[in-house]
PDB file of C-alpha atoms in Angstrom:
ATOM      1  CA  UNK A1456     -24.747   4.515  -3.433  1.00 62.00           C
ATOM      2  CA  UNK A1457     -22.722   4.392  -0.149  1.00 80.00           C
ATOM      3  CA  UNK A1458     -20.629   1.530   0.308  1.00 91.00           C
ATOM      4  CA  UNK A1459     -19.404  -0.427   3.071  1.00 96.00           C
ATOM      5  CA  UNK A1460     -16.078  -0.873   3.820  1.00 98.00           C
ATOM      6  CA  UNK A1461     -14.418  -3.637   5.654  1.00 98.00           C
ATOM      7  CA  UNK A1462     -10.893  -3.644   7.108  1.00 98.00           C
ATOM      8  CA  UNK A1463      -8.497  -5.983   8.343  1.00 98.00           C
ATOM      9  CA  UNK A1464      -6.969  -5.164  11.895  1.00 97.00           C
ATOM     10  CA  UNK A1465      -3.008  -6.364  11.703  1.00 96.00           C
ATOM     11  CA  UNK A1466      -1.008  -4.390   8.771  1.00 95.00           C
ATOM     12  CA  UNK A1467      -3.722  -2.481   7.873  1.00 97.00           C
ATOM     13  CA  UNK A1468      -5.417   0.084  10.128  1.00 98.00           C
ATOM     14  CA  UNK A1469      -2.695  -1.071  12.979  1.00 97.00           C
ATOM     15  CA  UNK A1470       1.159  -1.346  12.130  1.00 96.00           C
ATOM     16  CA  UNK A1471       1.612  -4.736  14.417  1.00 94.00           C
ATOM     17  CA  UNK A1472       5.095  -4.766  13.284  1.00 92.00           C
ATOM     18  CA  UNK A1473       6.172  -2.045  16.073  1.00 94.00           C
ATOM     19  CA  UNK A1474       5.010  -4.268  19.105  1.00 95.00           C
ATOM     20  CA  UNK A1475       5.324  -7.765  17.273  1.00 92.00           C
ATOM     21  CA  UNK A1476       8.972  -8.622  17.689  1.00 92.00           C
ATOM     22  CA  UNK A1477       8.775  -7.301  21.233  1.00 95.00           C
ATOM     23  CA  UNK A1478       5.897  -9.313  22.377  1.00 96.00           C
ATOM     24  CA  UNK A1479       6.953 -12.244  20.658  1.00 95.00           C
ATOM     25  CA  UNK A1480      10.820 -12.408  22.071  1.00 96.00           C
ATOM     26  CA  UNK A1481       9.325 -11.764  25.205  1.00 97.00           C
ATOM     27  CA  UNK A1482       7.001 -14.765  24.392  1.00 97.00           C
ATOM     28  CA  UNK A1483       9.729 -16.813  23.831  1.00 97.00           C
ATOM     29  CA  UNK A1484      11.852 -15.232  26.543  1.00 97.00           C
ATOM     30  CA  UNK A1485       8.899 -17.156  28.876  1.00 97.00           C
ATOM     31  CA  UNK A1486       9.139 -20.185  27.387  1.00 97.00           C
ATOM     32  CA  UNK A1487      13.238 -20.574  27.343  1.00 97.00           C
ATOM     33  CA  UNK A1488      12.747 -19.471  30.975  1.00 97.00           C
ATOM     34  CA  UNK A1489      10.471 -22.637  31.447  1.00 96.00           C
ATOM     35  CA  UNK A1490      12.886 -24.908  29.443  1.00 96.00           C
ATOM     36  CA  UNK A1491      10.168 -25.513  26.883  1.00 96.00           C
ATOM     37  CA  UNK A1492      12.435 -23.635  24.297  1.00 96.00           C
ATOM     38  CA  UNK A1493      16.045 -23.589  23.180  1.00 94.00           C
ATOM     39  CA  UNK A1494      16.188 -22.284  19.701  1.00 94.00           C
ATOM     40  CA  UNK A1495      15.923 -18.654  19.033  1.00 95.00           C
ATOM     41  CA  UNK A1496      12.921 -16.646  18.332  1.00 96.00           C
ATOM     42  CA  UNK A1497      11.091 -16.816  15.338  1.00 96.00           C
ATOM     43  CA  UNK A1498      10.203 -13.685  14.381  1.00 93.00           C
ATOM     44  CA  UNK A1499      10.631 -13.894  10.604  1.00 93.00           C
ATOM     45  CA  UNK A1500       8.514 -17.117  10.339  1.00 94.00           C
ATOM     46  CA  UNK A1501       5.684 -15.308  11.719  1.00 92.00           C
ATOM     47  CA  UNK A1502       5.963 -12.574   9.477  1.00 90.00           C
ATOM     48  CA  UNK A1503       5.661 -15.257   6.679  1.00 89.00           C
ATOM     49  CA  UNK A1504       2.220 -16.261   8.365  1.00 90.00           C
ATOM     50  CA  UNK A1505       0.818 -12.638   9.166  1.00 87.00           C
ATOM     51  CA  UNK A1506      -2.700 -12.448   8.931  1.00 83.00           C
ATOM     52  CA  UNK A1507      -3.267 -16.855  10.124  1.00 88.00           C
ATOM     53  CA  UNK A1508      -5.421 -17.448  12.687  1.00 90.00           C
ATOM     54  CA  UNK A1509      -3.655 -17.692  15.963  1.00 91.00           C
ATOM     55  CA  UNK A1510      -4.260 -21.657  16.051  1.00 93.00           C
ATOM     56  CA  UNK A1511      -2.101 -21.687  12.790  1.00 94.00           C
ATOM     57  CA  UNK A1512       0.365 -19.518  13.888  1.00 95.00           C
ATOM     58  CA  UNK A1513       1.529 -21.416  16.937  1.00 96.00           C
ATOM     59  CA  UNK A1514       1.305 -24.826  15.296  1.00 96.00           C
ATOM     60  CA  UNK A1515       3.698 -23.059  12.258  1.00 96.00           C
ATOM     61  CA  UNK A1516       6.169 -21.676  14.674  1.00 96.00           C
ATOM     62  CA  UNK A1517       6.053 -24.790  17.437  1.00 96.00           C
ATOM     63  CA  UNK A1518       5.267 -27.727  15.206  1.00 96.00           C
ATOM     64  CA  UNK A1519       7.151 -29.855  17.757  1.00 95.00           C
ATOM     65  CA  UNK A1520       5.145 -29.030  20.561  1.00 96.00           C
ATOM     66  CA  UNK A1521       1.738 -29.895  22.828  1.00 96.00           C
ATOM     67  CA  UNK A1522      -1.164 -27.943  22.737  1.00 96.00           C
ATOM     68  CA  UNK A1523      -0.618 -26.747  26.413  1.00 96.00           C
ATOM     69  CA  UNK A1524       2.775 -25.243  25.164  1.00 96.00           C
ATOM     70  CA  UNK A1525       1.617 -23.666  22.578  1.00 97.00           C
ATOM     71  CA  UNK A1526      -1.548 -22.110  24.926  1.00 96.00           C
ATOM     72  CA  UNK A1527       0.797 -21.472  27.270  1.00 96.00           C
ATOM     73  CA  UNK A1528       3.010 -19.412  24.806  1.00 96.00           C
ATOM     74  CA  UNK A1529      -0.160 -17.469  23.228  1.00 96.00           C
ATOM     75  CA  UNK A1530      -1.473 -16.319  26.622  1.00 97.00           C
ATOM     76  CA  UNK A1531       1.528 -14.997  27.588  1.00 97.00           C
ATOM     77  CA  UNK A1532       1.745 -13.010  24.003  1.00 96.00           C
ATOM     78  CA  UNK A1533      -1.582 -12.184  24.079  1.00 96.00           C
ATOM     79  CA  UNK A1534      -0.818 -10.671  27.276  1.00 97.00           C
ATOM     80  CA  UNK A1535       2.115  -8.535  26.422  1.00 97.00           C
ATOM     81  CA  UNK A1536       0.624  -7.174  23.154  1.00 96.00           C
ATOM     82  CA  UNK A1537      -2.365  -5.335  25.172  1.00 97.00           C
ATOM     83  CA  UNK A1538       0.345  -4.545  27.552  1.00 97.00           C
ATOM     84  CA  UNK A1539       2.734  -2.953  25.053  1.00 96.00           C
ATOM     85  CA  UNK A1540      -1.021  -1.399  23.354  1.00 97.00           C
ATOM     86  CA  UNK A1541      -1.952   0.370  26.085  1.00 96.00           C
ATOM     87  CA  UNK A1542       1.754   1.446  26.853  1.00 95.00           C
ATOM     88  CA  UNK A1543       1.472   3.897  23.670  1.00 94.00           C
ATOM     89  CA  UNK A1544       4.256   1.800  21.765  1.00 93.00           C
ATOM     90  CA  UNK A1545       2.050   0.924  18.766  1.00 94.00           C
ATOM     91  CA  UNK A1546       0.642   2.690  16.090  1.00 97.00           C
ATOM     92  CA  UNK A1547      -1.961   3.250  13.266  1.00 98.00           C
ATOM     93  CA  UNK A1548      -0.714   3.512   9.727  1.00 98.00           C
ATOM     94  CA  UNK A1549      -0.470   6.888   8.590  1.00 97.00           C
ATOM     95  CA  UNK A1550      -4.196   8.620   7.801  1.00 97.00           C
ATOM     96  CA  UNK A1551      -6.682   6.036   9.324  1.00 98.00           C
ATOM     97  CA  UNK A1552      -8.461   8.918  11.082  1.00 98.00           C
ATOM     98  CA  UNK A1553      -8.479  10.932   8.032  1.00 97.00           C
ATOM     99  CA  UNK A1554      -9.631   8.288   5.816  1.00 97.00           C
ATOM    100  CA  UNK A1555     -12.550   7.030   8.580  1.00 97.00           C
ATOM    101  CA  UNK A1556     -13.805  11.042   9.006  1.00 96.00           C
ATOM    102  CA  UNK A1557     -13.994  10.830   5.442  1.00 95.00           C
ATOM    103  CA  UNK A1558     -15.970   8.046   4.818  1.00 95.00           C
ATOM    104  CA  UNK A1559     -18.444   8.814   7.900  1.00 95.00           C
ATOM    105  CA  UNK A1560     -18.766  12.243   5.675  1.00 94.00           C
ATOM    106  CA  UNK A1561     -19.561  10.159   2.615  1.00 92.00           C
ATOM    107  CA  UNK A1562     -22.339   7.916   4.640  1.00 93.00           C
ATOM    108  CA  UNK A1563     -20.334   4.876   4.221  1.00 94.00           C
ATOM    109  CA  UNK A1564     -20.208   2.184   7.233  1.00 97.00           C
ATOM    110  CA  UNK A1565     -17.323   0.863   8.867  1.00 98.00           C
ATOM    111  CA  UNK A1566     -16.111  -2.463   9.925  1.00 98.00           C
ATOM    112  CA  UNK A1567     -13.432  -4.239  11.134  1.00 98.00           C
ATOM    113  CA  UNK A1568     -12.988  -7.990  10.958  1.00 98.00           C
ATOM    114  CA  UNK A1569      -9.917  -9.570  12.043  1.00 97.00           C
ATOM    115  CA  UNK A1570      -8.132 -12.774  12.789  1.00 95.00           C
ATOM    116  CA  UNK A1571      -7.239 -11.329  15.900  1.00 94.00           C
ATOM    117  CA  UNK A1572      -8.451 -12.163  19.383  1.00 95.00           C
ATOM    118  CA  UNK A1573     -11.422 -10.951  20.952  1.00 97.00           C
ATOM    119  CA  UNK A1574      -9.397  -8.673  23.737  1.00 97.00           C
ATOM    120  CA  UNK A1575      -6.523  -7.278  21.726  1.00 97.00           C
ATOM    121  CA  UNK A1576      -8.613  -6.316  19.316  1.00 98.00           C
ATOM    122  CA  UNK A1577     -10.689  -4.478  21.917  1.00 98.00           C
ATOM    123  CA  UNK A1578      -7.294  -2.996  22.911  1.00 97.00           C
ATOM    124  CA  UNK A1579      -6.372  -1.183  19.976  1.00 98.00           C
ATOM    125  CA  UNK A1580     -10.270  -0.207  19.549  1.00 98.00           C
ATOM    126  CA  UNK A1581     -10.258   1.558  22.724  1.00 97.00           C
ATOM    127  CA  UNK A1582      -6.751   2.464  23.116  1.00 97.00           C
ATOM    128  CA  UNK A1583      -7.280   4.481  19.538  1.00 98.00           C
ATOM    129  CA  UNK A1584     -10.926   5.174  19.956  1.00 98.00           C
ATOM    130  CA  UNK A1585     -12.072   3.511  16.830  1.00 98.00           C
ATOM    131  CA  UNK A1586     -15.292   3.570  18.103  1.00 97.00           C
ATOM    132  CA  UNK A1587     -15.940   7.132  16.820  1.00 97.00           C
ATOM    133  CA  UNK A1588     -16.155   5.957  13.250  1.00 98.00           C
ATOM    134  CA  UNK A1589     -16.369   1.984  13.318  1.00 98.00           C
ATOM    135  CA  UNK A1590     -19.874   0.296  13.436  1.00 98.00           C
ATOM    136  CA  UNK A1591     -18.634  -3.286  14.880  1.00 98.00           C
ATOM    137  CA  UNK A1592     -15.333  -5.175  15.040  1.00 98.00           C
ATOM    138  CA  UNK A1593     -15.460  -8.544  14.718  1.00 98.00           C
ATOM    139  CA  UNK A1594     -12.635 -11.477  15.698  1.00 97.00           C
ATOM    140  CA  UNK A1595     -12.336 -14.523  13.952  1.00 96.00           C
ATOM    141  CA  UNK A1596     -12.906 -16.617  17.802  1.00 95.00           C
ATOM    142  CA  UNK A1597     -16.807 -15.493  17.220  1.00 96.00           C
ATOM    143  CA  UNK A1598     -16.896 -18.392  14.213  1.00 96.00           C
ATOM    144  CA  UNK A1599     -16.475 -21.864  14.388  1.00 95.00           C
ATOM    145  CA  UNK A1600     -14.913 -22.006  10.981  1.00 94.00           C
ATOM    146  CA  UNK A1601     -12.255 -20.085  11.625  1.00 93.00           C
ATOM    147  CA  UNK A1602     -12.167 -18.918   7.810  1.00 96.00           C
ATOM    148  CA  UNK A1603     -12.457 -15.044   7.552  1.00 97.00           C
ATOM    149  CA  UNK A1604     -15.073 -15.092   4.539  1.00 98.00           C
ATOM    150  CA  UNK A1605     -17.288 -16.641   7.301  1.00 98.00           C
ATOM    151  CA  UNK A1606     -17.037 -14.153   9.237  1.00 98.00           C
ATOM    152  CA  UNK A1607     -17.311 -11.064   6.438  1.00 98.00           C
ATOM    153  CA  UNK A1608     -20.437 -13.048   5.472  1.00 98.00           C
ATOM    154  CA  UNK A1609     -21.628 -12.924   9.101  1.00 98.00           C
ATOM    155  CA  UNK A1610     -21.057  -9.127   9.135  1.00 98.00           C
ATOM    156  CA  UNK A1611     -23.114  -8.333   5.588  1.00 98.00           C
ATOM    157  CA  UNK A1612     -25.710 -10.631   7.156  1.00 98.00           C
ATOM    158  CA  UNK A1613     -26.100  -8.980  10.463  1.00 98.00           C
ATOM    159  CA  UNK A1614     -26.433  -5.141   8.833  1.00 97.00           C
ATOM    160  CA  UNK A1615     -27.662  -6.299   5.353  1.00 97.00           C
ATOM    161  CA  UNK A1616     -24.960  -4.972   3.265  1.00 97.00           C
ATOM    162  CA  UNK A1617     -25.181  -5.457  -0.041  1.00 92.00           C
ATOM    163  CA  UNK A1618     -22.223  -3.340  -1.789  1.00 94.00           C
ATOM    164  CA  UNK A1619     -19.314  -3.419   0.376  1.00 96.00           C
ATOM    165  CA  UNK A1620     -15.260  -4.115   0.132  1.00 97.00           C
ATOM    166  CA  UNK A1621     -12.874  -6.257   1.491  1.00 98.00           C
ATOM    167  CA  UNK A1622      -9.253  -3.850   2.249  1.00 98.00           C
ATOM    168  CA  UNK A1623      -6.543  -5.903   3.904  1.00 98.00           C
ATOM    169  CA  UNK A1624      -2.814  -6.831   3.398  1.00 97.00           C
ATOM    170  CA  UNK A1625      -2.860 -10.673   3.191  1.00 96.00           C
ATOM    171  CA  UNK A1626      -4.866 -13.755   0.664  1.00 96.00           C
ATOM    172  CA  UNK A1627      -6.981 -14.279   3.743  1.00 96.00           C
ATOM    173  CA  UNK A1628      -8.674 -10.772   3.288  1.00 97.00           C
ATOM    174  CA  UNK A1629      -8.790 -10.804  -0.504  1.00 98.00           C
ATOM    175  CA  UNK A1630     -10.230 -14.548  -0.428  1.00 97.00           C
ATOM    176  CA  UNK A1631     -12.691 -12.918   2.082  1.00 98.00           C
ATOM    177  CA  UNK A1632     -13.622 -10.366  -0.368  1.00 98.00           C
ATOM    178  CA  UNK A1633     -13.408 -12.382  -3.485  1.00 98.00           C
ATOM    179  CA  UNK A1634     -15.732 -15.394  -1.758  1.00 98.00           C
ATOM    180  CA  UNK A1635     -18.497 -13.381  -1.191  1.00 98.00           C
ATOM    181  CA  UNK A1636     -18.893 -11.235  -4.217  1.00 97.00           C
ATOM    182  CA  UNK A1637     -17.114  -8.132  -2.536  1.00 97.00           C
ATOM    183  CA  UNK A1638     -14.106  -5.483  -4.113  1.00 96.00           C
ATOM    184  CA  UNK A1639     -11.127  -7.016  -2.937  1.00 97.00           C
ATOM    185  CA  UNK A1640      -8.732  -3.843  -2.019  1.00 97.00           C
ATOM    186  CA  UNK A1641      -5.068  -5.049  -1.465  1.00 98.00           C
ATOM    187  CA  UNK A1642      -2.681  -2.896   0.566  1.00 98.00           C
ATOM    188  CA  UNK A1643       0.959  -3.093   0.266  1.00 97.00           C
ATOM    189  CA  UNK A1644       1.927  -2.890   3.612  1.00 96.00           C
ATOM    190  CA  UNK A1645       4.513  -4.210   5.970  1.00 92.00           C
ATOM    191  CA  UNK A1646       3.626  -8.047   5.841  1.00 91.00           C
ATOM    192  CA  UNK A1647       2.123  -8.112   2.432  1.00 93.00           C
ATOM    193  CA  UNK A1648       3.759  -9.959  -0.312  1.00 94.00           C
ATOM    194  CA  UNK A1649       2.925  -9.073  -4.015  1.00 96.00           C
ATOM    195  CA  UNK A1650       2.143 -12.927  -5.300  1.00 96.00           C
ATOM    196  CA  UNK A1651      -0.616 -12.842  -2.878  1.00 96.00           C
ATOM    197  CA  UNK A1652      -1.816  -9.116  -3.786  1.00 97.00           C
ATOM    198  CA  UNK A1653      -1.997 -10.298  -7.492  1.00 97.00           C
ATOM    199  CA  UNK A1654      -5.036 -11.421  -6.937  1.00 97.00           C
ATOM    200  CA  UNK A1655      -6.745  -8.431  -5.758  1.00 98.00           C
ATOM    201  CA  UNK A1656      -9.097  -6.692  -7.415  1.00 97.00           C
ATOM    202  CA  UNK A1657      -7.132  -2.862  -6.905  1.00 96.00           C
ATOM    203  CA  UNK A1658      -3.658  -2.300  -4.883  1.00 97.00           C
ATOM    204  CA  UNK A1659      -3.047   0.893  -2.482  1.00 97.00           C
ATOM    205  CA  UNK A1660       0.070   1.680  -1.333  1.00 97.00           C
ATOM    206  CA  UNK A1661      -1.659   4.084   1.419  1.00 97.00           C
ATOM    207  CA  UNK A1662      -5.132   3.873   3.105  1.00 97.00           C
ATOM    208  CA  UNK A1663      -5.754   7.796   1.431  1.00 95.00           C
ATOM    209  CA  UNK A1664      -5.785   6.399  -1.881  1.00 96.00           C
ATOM    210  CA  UNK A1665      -9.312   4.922  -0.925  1.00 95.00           C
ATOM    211  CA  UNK A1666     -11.083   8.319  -1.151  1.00 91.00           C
ATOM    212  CA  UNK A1667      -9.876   8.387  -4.646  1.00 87.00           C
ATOM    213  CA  UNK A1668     -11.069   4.742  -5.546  1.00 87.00           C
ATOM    214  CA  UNK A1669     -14.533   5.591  -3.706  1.00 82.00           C
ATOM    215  CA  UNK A1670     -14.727   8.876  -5.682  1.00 71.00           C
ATOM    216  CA  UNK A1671     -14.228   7.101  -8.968  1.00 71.00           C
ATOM    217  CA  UNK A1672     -16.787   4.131  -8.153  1.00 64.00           C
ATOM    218  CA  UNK A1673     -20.583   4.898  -9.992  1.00 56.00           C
TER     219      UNK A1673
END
């Protein structure tokens, strides 16, 4: 039976790294420029956080600061990650459009479902042309909950899936996968850290070794 197979967006189909630091000194870069900053980036805080939702992230890295600043700051990084997107600077990890012909082949769907906002995850759709293989991406902003087994549970609703899988780099995906009866598939990527991919159900260390996990799978 053909199963359907749900990805996370950031350090797992798309290696964020390459345009995060960029986007986010330049984010910061803003806000120094305003006077609403004075320390120095913090880039290695976020990629503590990977994978929050954006609400999260911004009240992690500006605890000290309004709600306006911190909208003010996400806007303008929002902004400059389609920017640097559509400027060819990011990437896919290596074999996504292998992997996706190959499961199209096989008859199972694909889905993306993201913490990610609405438009720069419409970005790196189009700008890669996802489209071709990917039945629906969906952005954590589309809940109210803001939890991302809500929203996997709002995809298998919506296109009646019954035997699907979870594959992302972070606990938000495997608690995703784990919280609604799917395969959690871990992936030992850039931001992952191993205490939290403990608790997958099966590790990858590259997006090919799916085909051999679907192969093996009754």
């Amino acid at each position: 039976m053909a199963i359907s197979l749900i990805f996370d967006m950031d350090g797992t189909l798309f290696q964020t790294d390459k345009i995060l630091e960029i986007s986010l000194e330049a984010a910061f870069d803003y806000l120094r420029s305003r006077d609403e900053w004075t320390k120095g980036t913090p880039i290695e805080k976020y990629r503590e956080i990977m994978g929050a939702t954006l609400p999260v992230v911004w009240e992690t890295l500006m605890p000290d600061h309004s709600d306006a600043v911190r909208e003010t700051a996400n806007d303008f990084f929002q902004k400059h990650l389609i920017a640097t997107i559509h400027n060819g600077k990011g990437a896919l990890y290596p074999h996504v459009y292998e992997l996706f012909e190959y499961l199209k082949q096989a008859g199972c769907s694909i889905y993306i479902a993201s913490n990610g906002a609405i438009e720069y995850l419409q970005a790196i759709v189009s700008h890669y042309k996802l489209d071709a293989w990917v039945t629906e991406t969906f952005s954590i902003q589309q809940i109210d909950s803001l939890d991302k087994a809500d929203l996997v549970s709002v995809i298998l609703r919506k296109y009646n899936i019954e035997h699907a899988a979870v594959v992302g780099d972070r606990l938000t995906d495997i608690n995703a996968a784990k919280k609604n009866g799917l395969l959690a598939i871990g992936c030992r990527f850039d931001f992952a850290q191993e205490d939290e991919l403990r608790q997958a159900d099966v590790t990858i260390n590259d997006l090919l070794e799916l085909k051999e996990l679907l192969l093996k799978r009754p």
